[in-house]
Amino acid sequence: MTEEARHKYEFKRQLEELKSKQGQGTELISLYIPHDKRISDVVAYLRDEHGSAANIKSKSTRTNVQSALESIMSRLKYYKEPPENGMALFCGAISIGGDRTSMEAITIVPPQPLTSFSYRCGSNFETDKLDDMLVDRKTFGLIVVDRREATIGLLKGKKVTPMRHLNSTVPGKQRKGGQSSHRFQQLRLIAISDFNNRIASAANDIFLNVDRNDFQGILIGGPTPSKEEFVKGEFLHHELQPKILGLFDIAYTDESGLNELMDAASDTLSQLDVVKEKKLMERFMKELVSDNGLAAYGEDSVRHNLNMGSVDVLLLSEDLRRSRITLKCQNCEYASTTTVKHRAGEKATLEFGKCPKCQSTLNITEQVDVVDELSLIAEQMNTEVEFISTEFEEGEQLLNAFGGIAAILRYRTGV
Ligand code: ZN
């Protein structure tokens, strides 16, 4: 797992937590400050807002907005200037059940630069600008072509999107009676060239509209010689032609051909997360179905194997949300550890029973995220940790069929 993947995961969790918070009125403040904004200007702006807030009718909303503004202003005192990527501050009175609220303040330094200043006061925190940063923008152009048809698509992040389908007017190889062979061949070549021009023109429209910084290159698939002719004839726009990454033999040239192309190009794309994740899941599945296969899944079995040092690769679903909770009795020595599932962004707040020994109340003395906890054990055991997204079929299976936790083993331990 790269440092980048780790940060992305933590950033995603922070956003989920922000989104889950709600105020009672319009009183949660979301403040975005880009690097080039002067802190003194921001403070002047907030002081102004503080003045306007005096007009808010509801006393509790007025008080909450004003104290949130004060809290932000006092935080800003510690900054001479905003960090390199700017900063986002969220502050307000969060509902914590019943009529109760608790004043919370969260500062996030985003992984990518913020470009504009904004101030919002609402019943939720505004995270749109940060959500955008989670999207994987790396984009590849896909073209699959044979004599009859062509399909053009985009591979963005982990998702293939078909964009255009074209049918050709290229006649089959058998000429009709009465036509001279020479004339027939000529017409056929003209039709092929015409079709290639139409494909290129559609592809130019689509690919040149993708942000240059995000566009990684073009993959072309199909039978021989259709795809080779398309490349050799240099039909694509002169800026796109050098971006062709490779040609791949595939059977289908309809929408399913785009997926076939992505699979065929997997070595070329091996830097792409989805291919790496897919390969890991395939390796896991293969082990799982073979006799004495080196696979384990489910929290208990994987935890056991991790502690034994027998896990080679730990596979964790990006959408796994579980906490490991330690409970202790108020009165006696009793203690136990248990795992609770919760929804994204929510803290585990379950009612726990009484102490089985003395019937006193049990308190939560420790709560850690299962991902953090397992990653820590993995680190000590030289186990590789990989996050698997749910944006592809096998990734969804990991979450839904295998509880979000699986392992490829070095050797079997019998559990
Ligand atoms: Zn007890």
Short mmCIF file of N, CA and C in Angstrom, two decimals, residues 295-386:
data_model
loop_
_atom_site.label_atom_id
_atom_site.label_comp_id
_atom_site.label_asym_id
_atom_site.label_seq_id
_atom_site.Cartn_x
_atom_site.Cartn_y
_atom_site.Cartn_z
N ALA A 295 -5.76 -19.20 1.17
CA ALA A 295 -6.66 -18.07 1.31
C ALA A 295 -7.40 -18.13 2.63
N ALA A 296 -7.70 -16.97 3.19
CA ALA A 296 -8.53 -16.90 4.39
C ALA A 296 -9.41 -15.67 4.28
N TYR A 297 -10.57 -15.72 4.91
CA TYR A 297 -11.41 -14.53 4.92
C TYR A 297 -12.24 -14.48 6.19
N GLY A 298 -12.80 -13.31 6.44
CA GLY A 298 -13.56 -13.09 7.67
C GLY A 298 -12.60 -12.60 8.74
N GLU A 299 -13.09 -11.75 9.62
CA GLU A 299 -12.21 -11.08 10.57
C GLU A 299 -11.47 -12.05 11.49
N ASP A 300 -12.18 -13.04 12.03
CA ASP A 300 -11.55 -13.94 13.00
C ASP A 300 -10.42 -14.75 12.40
N SER A 301 -10.72 -15.37 11.25
CA SER A 301 -9.72 -16.21 10.60
C SER A 301 -8.51 -15.38 10.16
N VAL A 302 -8.78 -14.21 9.58
CA VAL A 302 -7.69 -13.38 9.09
C VAL A 302 -6.86 -12.84 10.27
N ARG A 303 -7.54 -12.45 11.33
CA ARG A 303 -6.82 -11.95 12.50
C ARG A 303 -5.89 -13.03 13.07
N HIS A 304 -6.43 -14.26 13.14
CA HIS A 304 -5.62 -15.37 13.63
C HIS A 304 -4.37 -15.56 12.76
N ASN A 305 -4.59 -15.60 11.43
CA ASN A 305 -3.47 -15.80 10.52
C ASN A 305 -2.46 -14.65 10.58
N LEU A 306 -2.99 -13.43 10.72
CA LEU A 306 -2.10 -12.27 10.83
C LEU A 306 -1.18 -12.40 12.03
N ASN A 307 -1.78 -12.77 13.16
CA ASN A 307 -1.00 -12.90 14.39
C ASN A 307 0.03 -14.01 14.31
N MET A 308 -0.27 -15.04 13.49
CA MET A 308 0.68 -16.14 13.30
C MET A 308 1.78 -15.77 12.30
N GLY A 309 1.61 -14.63 11.63
CA GLY A 309 2.59 -14.23 10.63
C GLY A 309 2.44 -14.97 9.32
N SER A 310 1.29 -15.60 9.09
CA SER A 310 1.15 -16.42 7.88
C SER A 310 0.46 -15.69 6.73
N VAL A 311 0.20 -14.38 6.90
CA VAL A 311 -0.46 -13.66 5.82
C VAL A 311 0.57 -12.98 4.92
N ASP A 312 0.45 -13.24 3.63
CA ASP A 312 1.32 -12.59 2.66
C ASP A 312 0.75 -11.23 2.29
N VAL A 313 -0.51 -11.24 1.85
CA VAL A 313 -1.18 -9.98 1.49
C VAL A 313 -2.52 -9.88 2.22
N LEU A 314 -2.70 -8.78 2.92
CA LEU A 314 -3.97 -8.52 3.60
C LEU A 314 -4.83 -7.65 2.69
N LEU A 315 -6.03 -8.13 2.38
CA LEU A 315 -6.93 -7.40 1.49
C LEU A 315 -8.06 -6.77 2.32
N LEU A 316 -8.13 -5.45 2.29
CA LEU A 316 -9.16 -4.75 3.08
C LEU A 316 -10.05 -3.93 2.16
N SER A 317 -11.35 -4.09 2.32
CA SER A 317 -12.26 -3.29 1.51
C SER A 317 -12.21 -1.84 1.93
N GLU A 318 -12.15 -0.96 0.95
CA GLU A 318 -12.12 0.47 1.24
C GLU A 318 -13.36 0.93 1.99
N ASP A 319 -14.45 0.17 1.85
CA ASP A 319 -15.70 0.56 2.49
C ASP A 319 -15.97 -0.18 3.80
N LEU A 320 -14.94 -0.86 4.30
CA LEU A 320 -15.07 -1.55 5.59
C LEU A 320 -15.13 -0.52 6.71
N ARG A 321 -16.18 -0.59 7.53
CA ARG A 321 -16.27 0.33 8.67
C ARG A 321 -16.58 -0.50 9.91
N ARG A 322 -15.54 -0.83 10.64
CA ARG A 322 -15.73 -1.58 11.88
C ARG A 322 -14.82 -1.01 12.95
N SER A 323 -15.26 -1.09 14.16
CA SER A 323 -14.42 -0.66 15.26
C SER A 323 -14.19 -1.81 16.22
N ARG A 324 -13.00 -1.83 16.78
CA ARG A 324 -12.63 -2.81 17.78
C ARG A 324 -12.81 -2.12 19.13
N ILE A 325 -13.67 -2.69 19.95
CA ILE A 325 -14.01 -2.02 21.20
C ILE A 325 -13.61 -2.84 22.41
N THR A 326 -12.98 -2.19 23.36
CA THR A 326 -12.64 -2.86 24.61
C THR A 326 -13.61 -2.39 25.69
N LEU A 327 -14.24 -3.36 26.35
CA LEU A 327 -15.21 -3.05 27.41
C LEU A 327 -14.64 -3.47 28.75
N LYS A 328 -14.82 -2.60 29.74
CA LYS A 328 -14.38 -2.98 31.09
C LYS A 328 -15.51 -2.76 32.08
N CYS A 329 -15.57 -3.62 33.06
CA CYS A 329 -16.58 -3.49 34.09
C CYS A 329 -16.20 -2.35 35.04
N GLN A 330 -17.24 -1.57 35.46
CA GLN A 330 -17.01 -0.47 36.39
C GLN A 330 -16.55 -0.97 37.75
N ASN A 331 -16.96 -2.19 38.03
CA ASN A 331 -16.86 -2.69 39.40
C ASN A 331 -15.80 -3.76 39.61
N CYS A 332 -15.76 -4.77 38.70
CA CYS A 332 -14.81 -5.86 38.91
C CYS A 332 -13.74 -5.89 37.82
N GLU A 333 -13.05 -7.00 37.71
CA GLU A 333 -11.92 -7.12 36.79
C GLU A 333 -12.32 -7.43 35.35
N TYR A 334 -13.61 -7.73 35.16
CA TYR A 334 -14.06 -8.22 33.86
C TYR A 334 -13.74 -7.25 32.71
N ALA A 335 -13.20 -7.80 31.61
CA ALA A 335 -12.93 -7.01 30.41
C ALA A 335 -13.14 -7.88 29.19
N SER A 336 -13.60 -7.31 28.10
CA SER A 336 -13.70 -8.09 26.86
C SER A 336 -13.51 -7.18 25.65
N THR A 337 -13.14 -7.80 24.55
CA THR A 337 -12.92 -7.04 23.32
C THR A 337 -13.88 -7.56 22.26
N THR A 338 -14.50 -6.65 21.55
CA THR A 338 -15.45 -7.08 20.54
C THR A 338 -15.41 -6.14 19.34
N THR A 339 -15.89 -6.63 18.20
CA THR A 339 -15.91 -5.80 17.01
C THR A 339 -17.33 -5.37 16.71
N VAL A 340 -17.54 -4.10 16.43
CA VAL A 340 -18.86 -3.65 16.03
C VAL A 340 -18.80 -3.02 14.63
N LYS A 341 -19.85 -3.30 13.85
CA LYS A 341 -19.95 -2.72 12.52
C LYS A 341 -20.70 -1.42 12.65
N HIS A 342 -20.36 -0.45 11.84
CA HIS A 342 -21.18 0.76 11.81
C HIS A 342 -21.17 1.32 10.41
N ARG A 343 -22.10 2.23 10.20
CA ARG A 343 -22.17 2.81 8.87
C ARG A 343 -21.11 3.88 8.73
N ALA A 344 -20.73 4.12 7.45
CA ALA A 344 -19.72 5.11 7.17
C ALA A 344 -20.04 6.41 7.89
N GLY A 345 -19.05 6.96 8.58
CA GLY A 345 -19.23 8.27 9.20
C GLY A 345 -19.83 8.21 10.58
N GLU A 346 -20.38 7.07 10.96
CA GLU A 346 -20.98 7.00 12.29
C GLU A 346 -20.03 6.33 13.26
N LYS A 347 -20.04 6.85 14.45
CA LYS A 347 -19.26 6.19 15.49
C LYS A 347 -20.09 5.04 16.04
N ALA A 348 -19.42 3.99 16.44
CA ALA A 348 -20.16 2.87 17.01
C ALA A 348 -20.69 3.27 18.37
N THR A 349 -22.01 3.29 18.52
CA THR A 349 -22.58 3.62 19.82
C THR A 349 -23.66 2.60 20.12
N LEU A 350 -23.24 1.43 20.50
CA LEU A 350 -24.21 0.38 20.79
C LEU A 350 -24.41 0.29 22.29
N GLU A 351 -25.55 -0.22 22.66
CA GLU A 351 -25.80 -0.47 24.07
C GLU A 351 -25.16 -1.82 24.41
N PHE A 352 -24.31 -1.82 25.40
CA PHE A 352 -23.73 -3.08 25.79
C PHE A 352 -24.39 -3.57 27.06
N GLY A 353 -24.46 -4.87 27.16
CA GLY A 353 -25.13 -5.46 28.32
C GLY A 353 -24.38 -5.19 29.62
N LYS A 354 -24.80 -5.86 30.64
CA LYS A 354 -24.17 -5.70 31.96
C LYS A 354 -23.01 -6.69 32.08
N CYS A 355 -22.19 -6.46 33.05
CA CYS A 355 -21.08 -7.36 33.33
C CYS A 355 -21.64 -8.75 33.67
N PRO A 356 -21.16 -9.79 32.97
CA PRO A 356 -21.68 -11.13 33.23
C PRO A 356 -21.30 -11.65 34.63
N LYS A 357 -20.30 -11.03 35.25
CA LYS A 357 -19.87 -11.51 36.56
C LYS A 357 -20.63 -10.86 37.70
N CYS A 358 -20.76 -9.50 37.62
CA CYS A 358 -21.34 -8.80 38.76
C CYS A 358 -22.52 -7.91 38.41
N GLN A 359 -22.92 -7.93 37.13
CA GLN A 359 -24.09 -7.15 36.68
C GLN A 359 -23.91 -5.64 36.74
N SER A 360 -22.68 -5.17 36.92
CA SER A 360 -22.48 -3.72 36.88
C SER A 360 -22.41 -3.25 35.43
N THR A 361 -22.36 -1.93 35.27
CA THR A 361 -22.31 -1.35 33.92
C THR A 361 -20.93 -1.56 33.29
N LEU A 362 -20.93 -1.81 31.95
CA LEU A 362 -19.67 -1.93 31.22
C LEU A 362 -19.37 -0.60 30.53
N ASN A 363 -18.12 -0.18 30.58
CA ASN A 363 -17.73 1.06 29.89
C ASN A 363 -16.81 0.75 28.72
N ILE A 364 -16.92 1.57 27.67
CA ILE A 364 -15.98 1.46 26.55
C ILE A 364 -14.69 2.15 26.99
N THR A 365 -13.60 1.40 27.03
CA THR A 365 -12.35 2.03 27.45
C THR A 365 -11.43 2.29 26.27
N GLU A 366 -11.71 1.62 25.14
CA GLU A 366 -10.87 1.85 23.98
C GLU A 366 -11.68 1.57 22.74
N GLN A 367 -11.50 2.39 21.71
CA GLN A 367 -12.18 2.14 20.45
C GLN A 367 -11.21 2.45 19.32
N VAL A 368 -10.85 1.42 18.52
CA VAL A 368 -9.96 1.66 17.38
C VAL A 368 -10.61 1.14 16.12
N ASP A 369 -10.27 1.79 15.01
CA ASP A 369 -10.77 1.36 13.72
C ASP A 369 -10.10 0.03 13.37
N VAL A 370 -10.91 -0.93 12.90
CA VAL A 370 -10.37 -2.25 12.60
C VAL A 370 -9.29 -2.20 11.52
N VAL A 371 -9.49 -1.29 10.54
CA VAL A 371 -8.49 -1.16 9.48
C VAL A 371 -7.14 -0.73 10.07
N ASP A 372 -7.18 0.25 10.97
CA ASP A 372 -5.94 0.72 11.60
C ASP A 372 -5.30 -0.40 12.42
N GLU A 373 -6.16 -1.12 13.15
CA GLU A 373 -5.65 -2.15 14.04
C GLU A 373 -5.00 -3.29 13.24
N LEU A 374 -5.70 -3.78 12.20
CA LEU A 374 -5.14 -4.88 11.40
C LEU A 374 -3.89 -4.43 10.64
N SER A 375 -3.91 -3.18 10.15
CA SER A 375 -2.75 -2.67 9.43
C SER A 375 -1.51 -2.66 10.31
N LEU A 376 -1.73 -2.33 11.59
CA LEU A 376 -0.62 -2.27 12.53
C LEU A 376 -0.02 -3.66 12.75
N ILE A 377 -0.88 -4.66 12.93
CA ILE A 377 -0.38 -6.04 13.09
C ILE A 377 0.36 -6.45 11.82
N ALA A 378 -0.21 -6.11 10.67
CA ALA A 378 0.38 -6.48 9.38
C ALA A 378 1.79 -5.92 9.26
N GLU A 379 1.94 -4.67 9.68
CA GLU A 379 3.24 -4.01 9.61
C GLU A 379 4.29 -4.79 10.40
N GLN A 380 3.88 -5.24 11.59
CA GLN A 380 4.82 -5.96 12.45
C GLN A 380 5.19 -7.33 11.87
N MET A 381 4.31 -7.88 11.03
CA MET A 381 4.52 -9.22 10.50
C MET A 381 5.02 -9.20 9.06
N ASN A 382 5.43 -8.01 8.60
CA ASN A 382 5.87 -7.88 7.21
C ASN A 382 4.84 -8.32 6.19
N THR A 383 3.59 -8.06 6.53
CA THR A 383 2.50 -8.39 5.62
C THR A 383 2.16 -7.16 4.79
N GLU A 384 1.97 -7.40 3.50
CA GLU A 384 1.58 -6.31 2.62
C GLU A 384 0.09 -6.01 2.82
N VAL A 385 -0.29 -4.74 2.87
CA VAL A 385 -1.71 -4.38 3.03
C VAL A 385 -2.19 -3.69 1.76
N GLU A 386 -3.32 -4.14 1.24
CA GLU A 386 -3.87 -3.50 0.04
C GLU A 386 -5.33 -3.14 0.27
#
